[in-house]
């Protein structure tokens, strides 16, 4: 079987881990990496990450000319850079390359651009692309409908240095119609990678759905999961949450 | 609106709590209680449970003659007695009364009888009728399909005196195709009412679904939930799990 | 061995559970109960609580004349009434009866009165008298000294109806020098009896100390624990926390 | 202030992390590393770990001649190699260098050798040298004495690939006199770094002490903690557990 060809935008802390996940998985070939800085220009991401083969030649934004995506074709482009990365890959979308963006926050203008790409190709945008968080989000919304009288609270725990409230936790709160000020509790201690818990309290029972991150590689696994799902799907805008919701629908147990 | 008329089989520790739940809920009238012993014959369950009104006259098995269910009609019959209770309410089923059985374990013969009732009326049978446990069971089966490579372990915690392995935990294990010997961990300490946790371990993330029981009243609430669902449904055999699975289907978020 | 004679102030929800704990324990005799209301005057607490023997005759405040404590002598008096109960048992203290008060909050005047009793007898005052909470408090203070750079957060979970922040959690925060506004997180959902968790976050590891209440009987067990400890101790003011700290000292493992 | 000079035995997965912890901490100078393989001989550990300065020259066992420890003096030697490392540093002990061994398992002969070193210098041996695990162990032993009737269970969770039962959990079980077969529950799923929980169940309350590992750097921090404690202490055999027990003693709250 031919391997799925991948390009990655972003080679920071998370970008490197994402590249490694693709390098580790035989289903994929990492063709190139685009990064902001000029460091390691034309070197191979694979070598920098300790592999003994050449893969993922490193480019910078300025290298992306008219024919970049035609000369170095990929099946999917994963963006873990920043909100401006999007301005560089219009042609990729036009060429039908699947776009997966895990950027934390876009301005409206950027979001509109991303949506315009969705007319030509499959575009997935999710700030948190891990399987687990999206499973939690979908399950929580269903549970809220099943037990509408349950009181719901969200607890998120992260390392001391994380200043802002978890965007993921805010998104969960919004999806459940919960006021963030009142029902979202943030714990900041030590080196906790990330933990989200949704508590459903009923008079005689308590249900807890929790997700603990062990490493950033979960983002890479989420991207891999998404690419596999998007293969053969019609152009359009997707999110991890809609994919997971669809998978819930397909997998409800039959008795 | 006319109240829903209820009969209860069983007036032990759990039966009493179940009766109380129906006495507390304005949607229902507790018409009678059938218990094994002759204690408190013809007294009112309501009075014995500290209420200031008459409801739930207490009968014994021998009182159930040919016309018992016609003379004291109810809409639903809840059975928290034991596996032999079923032999007393064939006529109830024939009269179209909804049957809800929460008996722990039936012999095949009894199960067959229960199924025969399902030709005349709606019959629900679930050894654990709480909302939360069934939500956990359905969510876990879906999650296993979405993340087939996740390692799964079940932990159940109960009070020291509980000798056997939790039947609910065994049922969860079976529904996930897990070997009980290998993947079910039983903790027996102090006075823990009941806690079940299903752990999904992936290389970079861990998902935990947990359910903690606070009181037996959760069983009564489960019965109330089931009755509301079964109203107007066609005759047939139901379980809490199938009801919850159906509610999952109806409540998958749409974007 | 002669039984330890007990008098209880308070016969509300908690007071009844406390009386039951003493009725259940062969080491003790419940001699009397003093309650505010005139209900059940001169009846036996034991009978009202479903026991088949007479114990714990019920009195009201007005019954406590000059000789009450001489005519109905007890070894220890447990106060689960309210902050005014203290004005009724000055003579008990003078007679050398051990005083155990679990009142939530005293005015300064009342606190001074309580302290004056400590000149005649052993007096223990702890708003939360459970073994577990006090173990948590002492262990947390030690751990903070051992790992002074750890970030500490407190999470307390209680039933939805509990309006105020847990006094116990506030006390824990104070004992650790933590600002309550910043480091105390209150979860209010469903019917959770009570859960306190102290999280110590370090860069590479997290320690959690947690306490879950199952029933109010834990207060009775705390009182029993305290009485046994106080027997033979010199007059003075004690708290559960000081007793537990002393037991920590006595039980540090020797290698 | 003069820095504390450190030598490290072992440069595997854990050894590298330990070396990094010393390189990161201004209180210390990493003088050398001794590793089994001949890789990177005479290179600097600092450079291999991505630092921009020279520290921690790499030697192999054969380099350790008669004068190694005199020519390259250190204040403390940390051994994360294997059980045979001990045969190489007899002269270090004789020179009064503090020895810290975190080897998983020694044969009796090796243990005897280690003990003989303790006549000349301070020797600490603990297979698990993290602060948190030792705090848990000491706290659990005290709590067992305070609440002798509590039922105790241990749960340890680790990544799927860990075949054996956690040695740390076994040590905890032994210190509490618990049968490992009956009271130690091992969960093996996904990528969990390491979690130990000790559950104390009482009829009306449950106490849980838990420790979660985030990264191996906790071992380095444990070594740093131990070195600071051992400075100025008399020669003898120490363990992390005895140090932590001593710190418990020194830090019991006074009221």
mmCIF file of N, CA and C in Angstrom, chain C residues 3 12 31 48 54 66-67 70 74 83 90-91 102 109 116 120 139 155 163 181 183 197 211-212 226 241 245 251:
data_model
loop_
_atom_site.group_PDB
_atom_site.id
_atom_site.type_symbol
_atom_site.label_atom_id
_atom_site.label_comp_id
_atom_site.label_asym_id
_atom_site.label_seq_id
_atom_site.Cartn_x
_atom_site.Cartn_y
_atom_site.Cartn_z
ATOM 1 N N UNK C 3 -18.855 0.384 82.054
ATOM 2 C CA UNK C 3 -19.032 1.129 80.817
ATOM 3 C C UNK C 3 -18.801 2.617 81.046
ATOM 4 N N UNK C 12 -30.786 16.550 66.844
ATOM 5 C CA UNK C 12 -31.176 16.827 65.456
ATOM 6 C C UNK C 12 -30.650 15.708 64.580
ATOM 7 N N UNK C 31 -26.625 7.700 78.819
ATOM 8 C CA UNK C 31 -27.442 7.942 80.006
ATOM 9 C C UNK C 31 -28.581 8.909 79.701
ATOM 10 N N UNK C 48 -36.676 5.620 70.262
ATOM 11 C CA UNK C 48 -36.965 6.445 69.084
ATOM 12 C C UNK C 48 -36.055 6.075 67.910
ATOM 13 N N UNK C 54 -34.084 0.384 76.888
ATOM 14 C CA UNK C 54 -34.217 1.776 77.327
ATOM 15 C C UNK C 54 -32.853 2.387 77.579
ATOM 16 N N UNK C 66 -29.816 22.549 89.368
ATOM 17 C CA UNK C 66 -28.530 22.554 90.056
ATOM 18 C C UNK C 66 -27.900 21.155 90.146
ATOM 19 N N UNK C 67 -28.753 20.157 90.291
ATOM 20 C CA UNK C 67 -28.228 18.828 90.587
ATOM 21 C C UNK C 67 -28.300 17.842 89.430
ATOM 22 N N UNK C 70 -25.315 15.779 88.921
ATOM 23 C CA UNK C 70 -24.974 14.934 90.071
ATOM 24 C C UNK C 70 -25.912 13.738 90.146
ATOM 25 N N UNK C 74 -22.444 11.357 84.367
ATOM 26 C CA UNK C 74 -21.832 10.775 83.157
ATOM 27 C C UNK C 74 -20.325 11.037 83.207
ATOM 28 N N UNK C 83 -24.485 26.783 69.521
ATOM 29 C CA UNK C 83 -23.490 27.534 70.292
ATOM 30 C C UNK C 83 -23.975 27.936 71.687
ATOM 31 N N UNK C 90 -22.017 24.305 82.703
ATOM 32 C CA UNK C 90 -20.928 24.764 83.563
ATOM 33 C C UNK C 90 -20.712 23.796 84.732
ATOM 34 N N UNK C 91 -21.813 23.373 85.338
ATOM 35 C CA UNK C 91 -21.709 22.474 86.487
ATOM 36 C C UNK C 91 -21.131 21.109 86.104
ATOM 37 N N UNK C 102 -18.603 19.844 69.387
ATOM 38 C CA UNK C 102 -18.397 19.823 67.936
ATOM 39 C C UNK C 102 -19.240 20.919 67.284
ATOM 40 N N UNK C 109 -17.153 35.145 73.421
ATOM 41 C CA UNK C 109 -17.615 34.968 74.804
ATOM 42 C C UNK C 109 -17.802 33.485 75.142
ATOM 43 N N UNK C 116 -12.620 28.355 80.046
ATOM 44 C CA UNK C 116 -12.610 28.377 81.514
ATOM 45 C C UNK C 116 -12.933 26.987 82.066
ATOM 46 N N UNK C 120 -10.978 22.916 84.951
ATOM 47 C CA UNK C 120 -11.500 21.860 85.825
ATOM 48 C C UNK C 120 -11.445 20.472 85.210
ATOM 49 N N UNK C 139 -1.284 15.752 58.297
ATOM 50 C CA UNK C 139 -0.374 15.266 57.256
ATOM 51 C C UNK C 139 -0.034 16.380 56.274
ATOM 52 N N UNK C 155 -9.563 21.187 47.077
ATOM 53 C CA UNK C 155 -10.854 21.025 46.398
ATOM 54 C C UNK C 155 -11.818 20.415 47.407
ATOM 55 N N UNK C 163 -24.765 25.909 50.917
ATOM 56 C CA UNK C 163 -24.550 27.239 50.356
ATOM 57 C C UNK C 163 -23.132 27.757 50.598
ATOM 58 N N UNK C 181 -9.567 32.646 48.955
ATOM 59 C CA UNK C 181 -10.100 33.101 47.660
ATOM 60 C C UNK C 181 -9.369 32.446 46.485
ATOM 61 N N UNK C 183 -7.027 29.667 46.571
ATOM 62 C CA UNK C 183 -6.570 28.272 46.544
ATOM 63 C C UNK C 183 -7.606 27.244 47.011
ATOM 64 N N UNK C 197 -10.079 17.308 49.195
ATOM 65 C CA UNK C 197 -8.832 16.836 48.588
ATOM 66 C C UNK C 197 -7.791 17.946 48.686
ATOM 67 N N UNK C 211 -10.209 12.852 51.507
ATOM 68 C CA UNK C 211 -11.110 12.309 52.516
ATOM 69 C C UNK C 211 -12.528 12.378 51.994
ATOM 70 N N UNK C 212 -13.203 11.222 51.997
ATOM 71 C CA UNK C 212 -14.601 11.174 51.570
ATOM 72 C C UNK C 212 -15.469 10.752 52.745
ATOM 73 N N UNK C 226 -12.047 10.328 70.532
ATOM 74 C CA UNK C 226 -11.561 11.397 71.410
ATOM 75 C C UNK C 226 -11.724 11.019 72.880
ATOM 76 N N UNK C 241 -7.307 17.967 66.277
ATOM 77 C CA UNK C 241 -6.063 18.160 65.544
ATOM 78 C C UNK C 241 -4.849 17.938 66.460
ATOM 79 N N UNK C 245 -2.114 15.083 65.989
ATOM 80 C CA UNK C 245 -0.697 15.446 65.893
ATOM 81 C C UNK C 245 0.116 14.648 66.910
ATOM 82 N N UNK C 251 3.665 7.653 66.642
ATOM 83 C CA UNK C 251 3.618 6.524 65.712
ATOM 84 C C UNK C 251 4.515 6.653 64.498
#
